[in-house]
mmCIF file of C-alpha atoms in Angstrom:
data_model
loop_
_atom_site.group_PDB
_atom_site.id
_atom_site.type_symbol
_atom_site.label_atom_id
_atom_site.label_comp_id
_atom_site.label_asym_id
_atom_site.label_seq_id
_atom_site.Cartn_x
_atom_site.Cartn_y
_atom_site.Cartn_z
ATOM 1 C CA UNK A 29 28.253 12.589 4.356
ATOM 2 C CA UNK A 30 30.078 10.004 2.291
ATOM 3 C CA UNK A 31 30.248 9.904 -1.554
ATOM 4 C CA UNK A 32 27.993 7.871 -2.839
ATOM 5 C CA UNK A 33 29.645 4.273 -3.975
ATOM 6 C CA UNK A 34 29.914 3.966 -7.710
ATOM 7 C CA UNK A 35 27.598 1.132 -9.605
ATOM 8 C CA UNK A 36 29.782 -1.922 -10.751
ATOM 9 C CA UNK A 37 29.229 -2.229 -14.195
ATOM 10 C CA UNK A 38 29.691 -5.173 -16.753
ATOM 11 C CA UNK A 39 32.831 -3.173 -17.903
ATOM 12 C CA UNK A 40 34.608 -3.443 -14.420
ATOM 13 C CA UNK A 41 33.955 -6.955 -14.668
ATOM 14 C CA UNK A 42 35.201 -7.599 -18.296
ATOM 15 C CA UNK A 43 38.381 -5.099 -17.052
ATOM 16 C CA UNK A 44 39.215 -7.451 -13.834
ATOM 17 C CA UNK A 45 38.916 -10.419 -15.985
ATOM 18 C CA UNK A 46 40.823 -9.445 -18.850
ATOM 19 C CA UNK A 47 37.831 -10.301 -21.719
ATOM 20 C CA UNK A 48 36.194 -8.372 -23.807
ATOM 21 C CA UNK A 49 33.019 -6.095 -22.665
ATOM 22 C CA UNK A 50 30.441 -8.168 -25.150
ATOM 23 C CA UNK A 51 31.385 -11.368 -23.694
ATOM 24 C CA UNK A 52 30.396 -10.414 -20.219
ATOM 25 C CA UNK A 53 27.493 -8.559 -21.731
ATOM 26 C CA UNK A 54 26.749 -12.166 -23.128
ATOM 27 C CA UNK A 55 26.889 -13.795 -19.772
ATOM 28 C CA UNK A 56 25.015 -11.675 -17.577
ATOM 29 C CA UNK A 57 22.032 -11.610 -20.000
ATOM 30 C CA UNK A 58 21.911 -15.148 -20.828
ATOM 31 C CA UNK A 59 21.973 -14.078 -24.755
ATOM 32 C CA UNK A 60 20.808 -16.711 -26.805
ATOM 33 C CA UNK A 61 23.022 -18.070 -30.107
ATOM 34 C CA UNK A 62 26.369 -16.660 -27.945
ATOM 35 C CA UNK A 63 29.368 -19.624 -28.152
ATOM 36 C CA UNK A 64 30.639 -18.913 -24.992
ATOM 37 C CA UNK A 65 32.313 -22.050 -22.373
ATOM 38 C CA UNK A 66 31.003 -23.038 -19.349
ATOM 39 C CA UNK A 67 34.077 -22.661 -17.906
ATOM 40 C CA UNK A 68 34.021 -18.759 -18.971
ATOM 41 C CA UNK A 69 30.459 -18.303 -18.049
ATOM 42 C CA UNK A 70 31.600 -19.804 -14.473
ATOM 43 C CA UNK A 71 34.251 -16.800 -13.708
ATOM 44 C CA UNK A 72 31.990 -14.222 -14.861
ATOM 45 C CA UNK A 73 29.348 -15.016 -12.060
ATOM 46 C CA UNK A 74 31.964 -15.788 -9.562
ATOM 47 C CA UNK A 75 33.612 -11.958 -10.439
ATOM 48 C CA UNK A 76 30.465 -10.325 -11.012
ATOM 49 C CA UNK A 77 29.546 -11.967 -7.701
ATOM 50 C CA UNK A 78 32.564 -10.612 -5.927
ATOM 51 C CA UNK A 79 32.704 -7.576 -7.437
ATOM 52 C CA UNK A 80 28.882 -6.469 -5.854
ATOM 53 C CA UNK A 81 27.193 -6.232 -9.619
ATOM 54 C CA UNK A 82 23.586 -5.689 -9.995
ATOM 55 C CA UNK A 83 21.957 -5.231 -12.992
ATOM 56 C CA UNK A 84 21.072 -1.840 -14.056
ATOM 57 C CA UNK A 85 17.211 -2.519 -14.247
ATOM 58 C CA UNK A 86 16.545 -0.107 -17.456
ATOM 59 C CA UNK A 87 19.273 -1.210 -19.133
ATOM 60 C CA UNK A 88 17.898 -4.594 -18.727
ATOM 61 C CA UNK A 89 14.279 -3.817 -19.959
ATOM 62 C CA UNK A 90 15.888 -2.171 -23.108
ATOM 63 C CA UNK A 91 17.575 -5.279 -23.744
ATOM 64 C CA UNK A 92 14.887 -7.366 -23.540
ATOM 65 C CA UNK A 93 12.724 -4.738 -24.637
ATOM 66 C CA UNK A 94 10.232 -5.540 -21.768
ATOM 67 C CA UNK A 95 10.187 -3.926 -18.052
ATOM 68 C CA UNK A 96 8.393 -7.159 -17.111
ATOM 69 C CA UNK A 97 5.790 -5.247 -15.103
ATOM 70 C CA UNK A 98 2.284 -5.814 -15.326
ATOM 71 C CA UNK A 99 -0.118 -2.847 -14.061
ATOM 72 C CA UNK A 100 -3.285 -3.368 -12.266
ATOM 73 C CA UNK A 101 -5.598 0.033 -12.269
ATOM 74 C CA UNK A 102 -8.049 -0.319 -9.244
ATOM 75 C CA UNK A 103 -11.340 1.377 -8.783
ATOM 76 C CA UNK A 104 -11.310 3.726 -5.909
ATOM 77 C CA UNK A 105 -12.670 1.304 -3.322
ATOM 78 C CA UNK A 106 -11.251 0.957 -0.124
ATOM 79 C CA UNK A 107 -8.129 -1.710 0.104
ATOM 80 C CA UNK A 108 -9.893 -4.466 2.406
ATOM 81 C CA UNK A 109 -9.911 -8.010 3.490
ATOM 82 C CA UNK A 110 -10.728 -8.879 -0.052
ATOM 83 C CA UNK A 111 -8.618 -6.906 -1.867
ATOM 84 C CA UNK A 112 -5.499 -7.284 -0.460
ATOM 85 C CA UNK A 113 -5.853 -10.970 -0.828
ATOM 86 C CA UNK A 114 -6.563 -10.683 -4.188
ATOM 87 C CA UNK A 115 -4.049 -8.459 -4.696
ATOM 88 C CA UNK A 116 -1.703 -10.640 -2.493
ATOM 89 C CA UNK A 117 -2.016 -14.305 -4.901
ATOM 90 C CA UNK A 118 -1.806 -12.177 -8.322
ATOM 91 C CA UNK A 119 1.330 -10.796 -6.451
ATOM 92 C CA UNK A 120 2.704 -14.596 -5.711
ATOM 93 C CA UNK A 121 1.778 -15.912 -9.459
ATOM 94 C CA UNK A 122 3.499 -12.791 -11.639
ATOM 95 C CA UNK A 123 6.902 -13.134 -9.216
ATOM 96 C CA UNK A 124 6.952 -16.483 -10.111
ATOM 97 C CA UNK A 125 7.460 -15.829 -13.579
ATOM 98 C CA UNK A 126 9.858 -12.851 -13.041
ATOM 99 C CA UNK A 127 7.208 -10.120 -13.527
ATOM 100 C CA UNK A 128 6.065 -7.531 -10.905
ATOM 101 C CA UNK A 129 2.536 -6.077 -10.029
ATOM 102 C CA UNK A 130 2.371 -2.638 -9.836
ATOM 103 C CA UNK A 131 -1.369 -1.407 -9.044
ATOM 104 C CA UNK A 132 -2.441 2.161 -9.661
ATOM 105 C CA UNK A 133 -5.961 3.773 -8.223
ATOM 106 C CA UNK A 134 -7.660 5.470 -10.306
ATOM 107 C CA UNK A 135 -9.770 8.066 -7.946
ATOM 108 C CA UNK A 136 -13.129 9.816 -9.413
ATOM 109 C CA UNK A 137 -12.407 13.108 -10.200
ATOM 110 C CA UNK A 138 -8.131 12.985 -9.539
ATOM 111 C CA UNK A 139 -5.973 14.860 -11.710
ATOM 112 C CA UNK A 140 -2.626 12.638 -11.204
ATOM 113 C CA UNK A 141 -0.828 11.069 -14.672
ATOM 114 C CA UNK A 142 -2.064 8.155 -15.495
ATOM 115 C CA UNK A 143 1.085 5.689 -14.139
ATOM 116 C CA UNK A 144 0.914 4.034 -17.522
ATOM 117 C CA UNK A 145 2.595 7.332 -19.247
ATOM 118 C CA UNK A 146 5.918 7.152 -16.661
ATOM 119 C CA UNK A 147 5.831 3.238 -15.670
ATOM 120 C CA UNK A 148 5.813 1.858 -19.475
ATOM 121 C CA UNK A 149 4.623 -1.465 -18.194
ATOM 122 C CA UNK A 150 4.285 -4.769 -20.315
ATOM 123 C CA UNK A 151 0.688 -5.186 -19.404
ATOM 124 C CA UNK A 152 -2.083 -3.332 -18.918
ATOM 125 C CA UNK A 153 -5.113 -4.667 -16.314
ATOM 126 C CA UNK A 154 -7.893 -2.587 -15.776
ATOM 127 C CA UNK A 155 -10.139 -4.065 -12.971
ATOM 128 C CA UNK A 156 -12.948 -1.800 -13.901
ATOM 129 C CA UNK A 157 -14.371 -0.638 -17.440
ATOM 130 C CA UNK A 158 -11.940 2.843 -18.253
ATOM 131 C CA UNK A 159 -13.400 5.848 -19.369
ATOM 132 C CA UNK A 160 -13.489 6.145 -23.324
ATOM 133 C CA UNK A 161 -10.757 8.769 -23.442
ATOM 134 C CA UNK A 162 -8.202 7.018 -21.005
ATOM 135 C CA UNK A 163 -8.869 3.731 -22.654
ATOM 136 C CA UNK A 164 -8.210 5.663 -26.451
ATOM 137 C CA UNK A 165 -4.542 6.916 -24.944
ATOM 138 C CA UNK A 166 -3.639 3.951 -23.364
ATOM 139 C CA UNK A 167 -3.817 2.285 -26.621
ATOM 140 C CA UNK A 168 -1.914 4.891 -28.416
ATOM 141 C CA UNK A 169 0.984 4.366 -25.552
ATOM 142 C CA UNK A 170 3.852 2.807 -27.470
ATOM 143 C CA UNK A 171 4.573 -0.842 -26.132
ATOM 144 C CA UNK A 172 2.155 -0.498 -23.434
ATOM 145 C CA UNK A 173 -0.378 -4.001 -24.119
ATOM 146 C CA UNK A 174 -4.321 -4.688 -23.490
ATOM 147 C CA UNK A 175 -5.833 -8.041 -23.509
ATOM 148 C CA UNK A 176 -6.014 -8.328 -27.422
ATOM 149 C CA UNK A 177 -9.598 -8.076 -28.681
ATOM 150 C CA UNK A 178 -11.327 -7.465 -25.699
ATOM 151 C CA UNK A 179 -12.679 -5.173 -23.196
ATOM 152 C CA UNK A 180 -10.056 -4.371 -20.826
ATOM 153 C CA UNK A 181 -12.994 -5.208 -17.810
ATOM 154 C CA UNK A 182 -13.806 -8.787 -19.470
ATOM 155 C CA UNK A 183 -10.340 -9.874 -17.179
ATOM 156 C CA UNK A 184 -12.361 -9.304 -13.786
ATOM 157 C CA UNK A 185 -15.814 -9.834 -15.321
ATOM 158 C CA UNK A 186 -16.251 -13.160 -13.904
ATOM 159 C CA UNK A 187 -19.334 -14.878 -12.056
ATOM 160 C CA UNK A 188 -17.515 -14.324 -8.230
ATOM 161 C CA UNK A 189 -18.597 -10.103 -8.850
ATOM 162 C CA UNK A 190 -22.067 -11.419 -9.654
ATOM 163 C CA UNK A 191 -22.845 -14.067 -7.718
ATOM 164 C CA UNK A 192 -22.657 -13.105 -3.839
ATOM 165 C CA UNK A 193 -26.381 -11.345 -3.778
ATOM 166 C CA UNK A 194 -28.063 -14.184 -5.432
ATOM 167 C CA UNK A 195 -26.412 -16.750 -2.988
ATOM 168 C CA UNK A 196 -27.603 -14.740 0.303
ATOM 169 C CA UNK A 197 -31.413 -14.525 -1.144
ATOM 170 C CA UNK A 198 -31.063 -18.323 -1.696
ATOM 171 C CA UNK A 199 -29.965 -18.547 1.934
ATOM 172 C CA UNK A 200 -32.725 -17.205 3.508
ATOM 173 C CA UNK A 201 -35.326 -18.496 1.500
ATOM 174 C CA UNK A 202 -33.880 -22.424 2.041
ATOM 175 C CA UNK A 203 -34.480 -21.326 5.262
ATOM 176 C CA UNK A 204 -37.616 -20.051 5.291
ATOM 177 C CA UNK A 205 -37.819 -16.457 5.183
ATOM 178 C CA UNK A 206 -39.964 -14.811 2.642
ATOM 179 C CA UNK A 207 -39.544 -11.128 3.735
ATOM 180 C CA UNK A 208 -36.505 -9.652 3.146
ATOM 181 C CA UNK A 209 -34.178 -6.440 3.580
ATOM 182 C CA UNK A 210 -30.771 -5.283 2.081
ATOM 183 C CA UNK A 211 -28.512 -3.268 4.494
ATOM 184 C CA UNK A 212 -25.818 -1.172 1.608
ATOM 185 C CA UNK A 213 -22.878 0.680 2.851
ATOM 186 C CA UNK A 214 -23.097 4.448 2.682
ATOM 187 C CA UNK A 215 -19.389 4.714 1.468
ATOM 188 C CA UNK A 216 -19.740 7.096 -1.552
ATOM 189 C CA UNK A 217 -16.942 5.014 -3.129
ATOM 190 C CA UNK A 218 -18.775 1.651 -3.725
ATOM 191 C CA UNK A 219 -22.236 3.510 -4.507
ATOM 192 C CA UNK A 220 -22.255 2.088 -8.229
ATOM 193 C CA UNK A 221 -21.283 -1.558 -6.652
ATOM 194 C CA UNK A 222 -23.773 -1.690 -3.819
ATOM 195 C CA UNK A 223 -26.479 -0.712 -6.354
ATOM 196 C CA UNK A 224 -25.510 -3.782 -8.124
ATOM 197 C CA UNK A 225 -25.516 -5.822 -5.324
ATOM 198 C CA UNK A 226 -29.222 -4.710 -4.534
ATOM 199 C CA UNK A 227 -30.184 -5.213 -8.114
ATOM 200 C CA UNK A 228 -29.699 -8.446 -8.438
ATOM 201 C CA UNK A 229 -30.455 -9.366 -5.296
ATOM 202 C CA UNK A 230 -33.856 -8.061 -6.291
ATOM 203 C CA UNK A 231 -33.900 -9.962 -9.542
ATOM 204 C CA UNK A 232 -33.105 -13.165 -7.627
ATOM 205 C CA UNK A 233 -35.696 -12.325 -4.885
ATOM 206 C CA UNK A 234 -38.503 -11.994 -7.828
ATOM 207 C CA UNK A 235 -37.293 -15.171 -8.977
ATOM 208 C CA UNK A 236 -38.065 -16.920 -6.044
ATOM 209 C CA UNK A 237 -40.974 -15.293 -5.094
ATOM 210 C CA UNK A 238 -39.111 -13.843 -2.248
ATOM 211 C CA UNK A 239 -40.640 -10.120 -1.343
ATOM 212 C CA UNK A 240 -37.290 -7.091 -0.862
ATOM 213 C CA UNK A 241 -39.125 -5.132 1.556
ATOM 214 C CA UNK A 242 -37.000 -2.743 2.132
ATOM 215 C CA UNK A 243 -33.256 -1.479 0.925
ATOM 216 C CA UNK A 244 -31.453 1.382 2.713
ATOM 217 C CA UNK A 245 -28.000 2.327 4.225
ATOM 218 C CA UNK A 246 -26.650 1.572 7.502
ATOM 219 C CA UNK A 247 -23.933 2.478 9.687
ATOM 220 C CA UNK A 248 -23.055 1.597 12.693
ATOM 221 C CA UNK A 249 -21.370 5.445 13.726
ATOM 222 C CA UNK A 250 -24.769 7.511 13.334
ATOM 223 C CA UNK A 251 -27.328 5.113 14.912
ATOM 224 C CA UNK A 252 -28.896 4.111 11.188
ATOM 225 C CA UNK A 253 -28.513 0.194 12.308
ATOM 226 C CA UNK A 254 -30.305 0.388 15.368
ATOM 227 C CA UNK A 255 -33.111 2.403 14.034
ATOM 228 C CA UNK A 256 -33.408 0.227 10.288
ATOM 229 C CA UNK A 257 -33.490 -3.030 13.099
ATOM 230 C CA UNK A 258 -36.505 -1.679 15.013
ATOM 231 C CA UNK A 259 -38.098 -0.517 11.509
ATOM 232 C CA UNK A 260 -37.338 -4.198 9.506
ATOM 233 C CA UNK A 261 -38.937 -6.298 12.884
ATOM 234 C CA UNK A 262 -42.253 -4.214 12.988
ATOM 235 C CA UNK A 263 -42.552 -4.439 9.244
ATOM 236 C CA UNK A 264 -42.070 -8.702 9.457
ATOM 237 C CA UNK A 265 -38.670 -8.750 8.040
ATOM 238 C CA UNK A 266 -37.327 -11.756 8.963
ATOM 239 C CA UNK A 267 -33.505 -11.826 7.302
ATOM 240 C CA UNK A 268 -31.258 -9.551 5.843
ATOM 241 C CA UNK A 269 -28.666 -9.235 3.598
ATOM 242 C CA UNK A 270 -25.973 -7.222 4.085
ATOM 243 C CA UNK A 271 -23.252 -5.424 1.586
ATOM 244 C CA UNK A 272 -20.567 -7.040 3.432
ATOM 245 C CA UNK A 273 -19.617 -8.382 6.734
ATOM 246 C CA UNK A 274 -18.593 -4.811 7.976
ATOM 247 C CA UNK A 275 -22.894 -4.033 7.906
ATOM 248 C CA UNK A 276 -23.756 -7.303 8.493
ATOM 249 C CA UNK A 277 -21.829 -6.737 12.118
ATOM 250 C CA UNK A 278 -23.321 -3.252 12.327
ATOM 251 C CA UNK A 279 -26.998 -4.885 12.085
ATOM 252 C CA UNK A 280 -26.306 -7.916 14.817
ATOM 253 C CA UNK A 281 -24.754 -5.424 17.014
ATOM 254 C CA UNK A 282 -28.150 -3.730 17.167
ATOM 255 C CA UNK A 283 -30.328 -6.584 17.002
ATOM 256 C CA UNK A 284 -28.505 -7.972 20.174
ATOM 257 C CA UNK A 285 -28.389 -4.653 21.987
ATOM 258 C CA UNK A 286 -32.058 -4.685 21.163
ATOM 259 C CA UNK A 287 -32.751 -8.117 22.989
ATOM 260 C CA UNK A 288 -33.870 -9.381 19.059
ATOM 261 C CA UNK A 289 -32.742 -12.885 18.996
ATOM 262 C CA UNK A 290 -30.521 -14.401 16.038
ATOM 263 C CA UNK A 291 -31.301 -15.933 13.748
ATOM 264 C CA UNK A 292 -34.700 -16.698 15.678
ATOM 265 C CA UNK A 293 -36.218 -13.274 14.559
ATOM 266 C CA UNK A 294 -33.825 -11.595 12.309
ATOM 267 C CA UNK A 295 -30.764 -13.648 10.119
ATOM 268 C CA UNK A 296 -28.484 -11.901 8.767
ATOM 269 C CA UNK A 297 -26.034 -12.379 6.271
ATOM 270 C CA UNK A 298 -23.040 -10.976 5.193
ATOM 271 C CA UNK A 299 -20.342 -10.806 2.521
ATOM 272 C CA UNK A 300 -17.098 -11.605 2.043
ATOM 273 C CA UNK A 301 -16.575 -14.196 5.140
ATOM 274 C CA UNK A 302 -13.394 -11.542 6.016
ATOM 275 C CA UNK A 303 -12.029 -12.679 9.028
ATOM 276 C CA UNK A 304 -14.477 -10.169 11.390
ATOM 277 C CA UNK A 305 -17.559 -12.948 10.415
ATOM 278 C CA UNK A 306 -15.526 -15.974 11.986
ATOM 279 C CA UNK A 307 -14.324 -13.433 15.365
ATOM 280 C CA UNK A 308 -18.368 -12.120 15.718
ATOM 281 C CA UNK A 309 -20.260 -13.081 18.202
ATOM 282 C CA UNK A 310 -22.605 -14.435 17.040
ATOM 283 C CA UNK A 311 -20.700 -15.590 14.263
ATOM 284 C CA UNK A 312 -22.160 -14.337 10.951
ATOM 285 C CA UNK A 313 -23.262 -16.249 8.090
ATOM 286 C CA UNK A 314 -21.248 -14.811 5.002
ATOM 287 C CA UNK A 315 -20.638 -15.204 1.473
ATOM 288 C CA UNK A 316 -16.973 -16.557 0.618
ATOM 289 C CA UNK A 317 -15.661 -15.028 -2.599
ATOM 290 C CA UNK A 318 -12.619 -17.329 -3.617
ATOM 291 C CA UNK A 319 -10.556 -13.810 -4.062
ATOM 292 C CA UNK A 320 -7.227 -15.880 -3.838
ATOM 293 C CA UNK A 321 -8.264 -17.966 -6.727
ATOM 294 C CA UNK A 322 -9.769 -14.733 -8.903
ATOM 295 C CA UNK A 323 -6.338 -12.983 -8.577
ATOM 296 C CA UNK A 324 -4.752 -15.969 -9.751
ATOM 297 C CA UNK A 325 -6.677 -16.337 -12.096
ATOM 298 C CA UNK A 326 -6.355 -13.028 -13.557
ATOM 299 C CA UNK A 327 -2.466 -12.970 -13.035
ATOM 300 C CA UNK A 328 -2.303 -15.910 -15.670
ATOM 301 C CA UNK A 329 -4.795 -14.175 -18.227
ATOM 302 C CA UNK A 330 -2.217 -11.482 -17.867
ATOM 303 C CA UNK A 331 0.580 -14.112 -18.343
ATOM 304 C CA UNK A 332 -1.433 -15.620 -21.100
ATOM 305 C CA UNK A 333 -1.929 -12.400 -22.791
ATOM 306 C CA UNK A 334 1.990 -11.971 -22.391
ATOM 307 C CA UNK A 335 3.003 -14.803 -24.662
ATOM 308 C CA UNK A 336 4.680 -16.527 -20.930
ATOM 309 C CA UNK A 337 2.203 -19.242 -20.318
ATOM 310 C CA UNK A 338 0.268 -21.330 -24.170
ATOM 311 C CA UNK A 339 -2.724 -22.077 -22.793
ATOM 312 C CA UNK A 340 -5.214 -19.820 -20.456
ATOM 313 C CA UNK A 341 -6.129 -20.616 -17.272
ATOM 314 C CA UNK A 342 -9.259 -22.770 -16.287
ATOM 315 C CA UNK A 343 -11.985 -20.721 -14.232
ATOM 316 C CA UNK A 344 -12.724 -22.598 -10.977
ATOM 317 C CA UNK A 345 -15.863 -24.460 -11.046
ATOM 318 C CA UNK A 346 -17.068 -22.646 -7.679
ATOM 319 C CA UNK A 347 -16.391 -18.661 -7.271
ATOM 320 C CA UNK A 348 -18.495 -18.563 -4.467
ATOM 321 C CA UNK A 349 -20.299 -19.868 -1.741
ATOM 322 C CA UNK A 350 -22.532 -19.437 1.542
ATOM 323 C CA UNK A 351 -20.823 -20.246 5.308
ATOM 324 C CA UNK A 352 -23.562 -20.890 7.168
ATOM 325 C CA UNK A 353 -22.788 -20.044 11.088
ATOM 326 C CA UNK A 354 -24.299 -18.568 13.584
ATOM 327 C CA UNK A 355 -26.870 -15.621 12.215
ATOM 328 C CA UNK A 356 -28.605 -17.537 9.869
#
């Protein structure tokens, strides 16, 4: 096995050039207030250029006293359609202005360092309220930043978490249907979120007038769909609402195996119009969540927060909103 090829270094440069380390220091970091000619700054590029240099990335973070990385800490929820999309724009908008997204899961329960101790990022983004005692450290980390004066949550906290349940009761009742039943994933993970999503589906429901009739878990690997189907038509359900489009396809699966016609007897509708509602046949009705415009919206809060961008972002007028297809 070869030896492994020394790092150029700003010295080599300054040594091939015949000028003085601090000048090519000067160069390479752009330092402000430095009297230095074009003509110089030119053959320092060109040589450090030829020469293979690449910035030592610690030594540049001390300099500027930032690592320009801004850490996302995720609930423990599985990385799907919706996620990664998120994930994916907040990605786009912090590389834009030089910074990377590093995203850490915090699991219920796991016993791993926090990534915040080792990573010493610039920025701080919890998705999901901490728990008292990590949130106490975090702010003890020195140079590690929180959205100033707020809770670290109030970044995601924004109507597009909210409003998917209320929009799929409002469905269904525009289209008649007064009886109602929410199908929630059994996925131990999103327990706390799927109660949420039934909860104020409920509270819209009761606005309405609109009777929840039932509210139980389905799957489509242990026969729970087919069965909660057969139970929801003899009891006069008429639509359901599903967690996301994952159940929603679980419950049309049955209904069509089960000769129930939709939307004619049961609509359903799902959440998260991921790309499985548009390929379903019968195409399902689903919620759009304008992820891609939540992540960047969050990555310039974070660049806000920074000191990179004066003025915060606008939220979108619309976070989300009901394609109507085939189910419903």
């Amino acid at each position: 096995m070869g030896e492994r090829a020394r790092r150029v270094t700003a010295s080599d440069i300054a040594r091939s050039l015949g000028i003085s380390r601090a000048t090519v220091g000067f160069v390479i970091n752009d330092t402000p207030g430095q009297t230095i000619s074009e003509a110089t700054r030119r053959k320092v590029l060109a040589e450090a250029e030829r020469l293979g240099y690449r910035p030592h990335a610690a030594a540049r973070a001390l300099a500027r006293g930032s690592n320009r990385i801004v850490l996302f800490v995720l609930p423990d929820w599985p990385v799907e359609h919706s996620m990664r999309r998120y994930l994916e724009e907040a990605t786009h908008v912090l590389d834009r202005a030089g910074y990377s997204l590093v995203t850490w899961t915090r699991h219920a329960g796991g016993r791993s360092r926090p990534l915040w101790e080792t990573l010493d990022p610039d920025l701080v983004v919890p998705a999901v309220p901490l728990p008292r005692d990590d949130l106490d450290a975090l702010r003890r980390e020195p140079g590690v930043r929180l959205p100033p004066g707020e809770e670290p949550s109030e970044l995601h906290e924004v109507p597009s978490l909210r409003a998917g349940p209320a929009l799929q009761v409002e469905h269904l009742h525009e289209r008649g249907h007064a009886r109602l039943a929410v199908a929630l994933t059994g996925d131990p993970r999103l327990e706390a979120l799927a109660r949420l999503r039934a909860s104020l589906a409920g509270a819209r429901a009761a606005e309405l007038g609109v009777e929840i009739a039932d509210v139980r878990t389905v799957s489509d690997e242990d026969g729970s769909a087919a069965g909660a189907v057969r139970d929801w038509v003899d009891a006069g359900v008429t639509g359901v609402l599903a967690y996301n489009d994952d159940i929603a396809a679980a419950v049309v699966g049955a209904a069509v195996r089960a000769g129930i016609a939709l939307p004619g007897r049961l609509a359903v509708v799902g959440h998260d119009d991921s790309p499985l509602a548009r390929l379903l046949v019968p195409a399902l009705s689903s919620v759009r969540v304008d992820v891609a415009g939540l992540g960047r919206y969050v990555a310039h809060r974070a660049l806000h927060v920074l000191g990179v961008e004066d003025t915060p972002p606008a939220e979108p007028a619309v976070w989300a909103s009901v394609v109507h297809r085939e189910t419903s």
